[in-house]
Amino acid sequence: MIFIKNELNYLLEDYRNCENSSIKELILQDINLLKEALAILQHEQDSYPIN
């Protein structure tokens, strides 16, 4: 999960610095996919906690 959070931070920085709207749209798609993956992993972790 840490990898996904780090990757999200990198993509957000890229998104902020990008001037090309087509590239920004692709970055935004990646961000949304990673956010979805993170939500799934967090749900799985909550459902099956490690004791």
N, C-alpha and C. Protein backbone atom coordinates (compact mmCIF):
# COMPACT_ATOMS: atom_id res chain seq x y z
N MET A 1 0.82 -1.20 0.00
CA MET A 1 0.00 0.00 0.00
C MET A 1 0.86 1.26 0.00
N ILE A 2 2.00 1.17 0.65
CA ILE A 2 2.89 2.32 0.68
C ILE A 2 3.34 2.69 -0.74
N PHE A 3 3.61 1.66 -1.55
CA PHE A 3 4.02 1.91 -2.93
C PHE A 3 2.94 2.70 -3.67
N ILE A 4 1.68 2.31 -3.50
CA ILE A 4 0.59 2.99 -4.20
C ILE A 4 0.47 4.43 -3.72
N LYS A 5 0.59 4.65 -2.42
CA LYS A 5 0.51 6.02 -1.89
C LYS A 5 1.66 6.88 -2.43
N ASN A 6 2.85 6.31 -2.48
CA ASN A 6 3.99 7.06 -3.04
C ASN A 6 3.77 7.37 -4.50
N GLU A 7 3.28 6.39 -5.24
CA GLU A 7 3.03 6.58 -6.67
C GLU A 7 1.96 7.66 -6.88
N LEU A 8 0.95 7.68 -6.04
CA LEU A 8 -0.08 8.72 -6.13
C LEU A 8 0.53 10.10 -5.93
N ASN A 9 1.42 10.21 -4.96
CA ASN A 9 2.07 11.50 -4.73
C ASN A 9 2.88 11.95 -5.93
N TYR A 10 3.62 11.03 -6.54
CA TYR A 10 4.40 11.37 -7.73
C TYR A 10 3.49 11.80 -8.88
N LEU A 11 2.39 11.07 -9.07
CA LEU A 11 1.46 11.42 -10.15
C LEU A 11 0.78 12.76 -9.90
N LEU A 12 0.43 13.04 -8.66
CA LEU A 12 -0.18 14.33 -8.34
C LEU A 12 0.79 15.48 -8.65
N GLU A 13 2.05 15.27 -8.32
CA GLU A 13 3.06 16.28 -8.62
C GLU A 13 3.20 16.46 -10.14
N ASP A 14 3.24 15.34 -10.87
CA ASP A 14 3.30 15.41 -12.33
C ASP A 14 2.09 16.14 -12.89
N TYR A 15 0.91 15.84 -12.34
CA TYR A 15 -0.32 16.47 -12.80
C TYR A 15 -0.26 17.99 -12.60
N ARG A 16 0.21 18.41 -11.43
CA ARG A 16 0.30 19.84 -11.14
C ARG A 16 1.27 20.56 -12.08
N ASN A 17 2.34 19.87 -12.44
CA ASN A 17 3.38 20.50 -13.25
C ASN A 17 3.17 20.37 -14.75
N CYS A 18 2.21 19.57 -15.16
CA CYS A 18 2.01 19.31 -16.59
C CYS A 18 1.20 20.43 -17.23
N GLU A 19 1.64 20.84 -18.41
CA GLU A 19 0.94 21.89 -19.15
C GLU A 19 0.14 21.33 -20.32
N ASN A 20 0.36 20.08 -20.66
CA ASN A 20 -0.33 19.46 -21.79
C ASN A 20 -1.62 18.81 -21.30
N SER A 21 -2.76 19.30 -21.78
CA SER A 21 -4.04 18.81 -21.28
C SER A 21 -4.28 17.33 -21.60
N SER A 22 -3.76 16.85 -22.72
CA SER A 22 -3.92 15.44 -23.07
C SER A 22 -3.14 14.55 -22.09
N ILE A 23 -1.94 14.97 -21.76
CA ILE A 23 -1.13 14.23 -20.80
C ILE A 23 -1.76 14.30 -19.41
N LYS A 24 -2.28 15.48 -19.05
CA LYS A 24 -2.94 15.63 -17.75
C LYS A 24 -4.11 14.65 -17.63
N GLU A 25 -4.85 14.47 -18.70
CA GLU A 25 -5.99 13.54 -18.68
C GLU A 25 -5.50 12.11 -18.44
N LEU A 26 -4.40 11.72 -19.07
CA LEU A 26 -3.84 10.38 -18.87
C LEU A 26 -3.35 10.20 -17.44
N ILE A 27 -2.71 11.23 -16.90
CA ILE A 27 -2.24 11.17 -15.52
C ILE A 27 -3.43 11.03 -14.58
N LEU A 28 -4.49 11.77 -14.86
CA LEU A 28 -5.68 11.71 -14.02
C LEU A 28 -6.31 10.32 -14.05
N GLN A 29 -6.30 9.68 -15.20
CA GLN A 29 -6.80 8.31 -15.30
C GLN A 29 -5.97 7.38 -14.43
N ASP A 30 -4.65 7.54 -14.47
CA ASP A 30 -3.77 6.72 -13.63
C ASP A 30 -4.04 6.97 -12.15
N ILE A 31 -4.21 8.23 -11.79
CA ILE A 31 -4.50 8.58 -10.39
C ILE A 31 -5.78 7.89 -9.94
N ASN A 32 -6.81 7.94 -10.76
CA ASN A 32 -8.09 7.33 -10.39
C ASN A 32 -7.98 5.82 -10.26
N LEU A 33 -7.21 5.18 -11.14
CA LEU A 33 -7.00 3.74 -11.03
C LEU A 33 -6.26 3.37 -9.75
N LEU A 34 -5.24 4.15 -9.42
CA LEU A 34 -4.49 3.87 -8.19
C LEU A 34 -5.34 4.12 -6.95
N LYS A 35 -6.19 5.15 -6.98
CA LYS A 35 -7.09 5.40 -5.86
C LYS A 35 -8.07 4.25 -5.67
N GLU A 36 -8.56 3.71 -6.78
CA GLU A 36 -9.46 2.57 -6.71
C GLU A 36 -8.74 1.34 -6.15
N ALA A 37 -7.52 1.11 -6.62
CA ALA A 37 -6.73 -0.02 -6.11
C ALA A 37 -6.46 0.15 -4.62
N LEU A 38 -6.14 1.34 -4.19
CA LEU A 38 -5.89 1.60 -2.78
C LEU A 38 -7.14 1.34 -1.95
N ALA A 39 -8.29 1.77 -2.43
CA ALA A 39 -9.55 1.55 -1.71
C ALA A 39 -9.82 0.05 -1.58
N ILE A 40 -9.56 -0.71 -2.63
CA ILE A 40 -9.77 -2.16 -2.59
C ILE A 40 -8.83 -2.79 -1.58
N LEU A 41 -7.57 -2.41 -1.62
CA LEU A 41 -6.60 -2.97 -0.67
C LEU A 41 -6.95 -2.63 0.77
N GLN A 42 -7.39 -1.40 1.00
CA GLN A 42 -7.77 -1.00 2.35
C GLN A 42 -8.99 -1.79 2.83
N HIS A 43 -9.94 -2.01 1.93
CA HIS A 43 -11.12 -2.81 2.28
C HIS A 43 -10.71 -4.24 2.63
N GLU A 44 -9.83 -4.81 1.81
CA GLU A 44 -9.34 -6.17 2.09
C GLU A 44 -8.61 -6.24 3.41
N GLN A 45 -7.81 -5.24 3.68
CA GLN A 45 -7.06 -5.21 4.93
C GLN A 45 -8.01 -5.09 6.12
N ASP A 46 -9.06 -4.29 5.99
CA ASP A 46 -10.05 -4.14 7.05
C ASP A 46 -10.86 -5.41 7.25
N SER A 47 -11.11 -6.13 6.16
CA SER A 47 -11.91 -7.36 6.22
C SER A 47 -11.15 -8.52 6.82
N TYR A 48 -9.84 -8.53 6.59
CA TYR A 48 -9.00 -9.64 7.05
C TYR A 48 -7.79 -9.08 7.80
N PRO A 49 -8.04 -8.54 9.01
CA PRO A 49 -6.91 -7.95 9.76
C PRO A 49 -5.90 -9.01 10.19
N ILE A 50 -4.66 -8.57 10.25
CA ILE A 50 -3.59 -9.46 10.71
C ILE A 50 -3.52 -9.32 12.23
N ASN A 51 -3.62 -10.43 12.91
CA ASN A 51 -3.61 -10.40 14.39
C ASN A 51 -2.23 -10.50 14.93
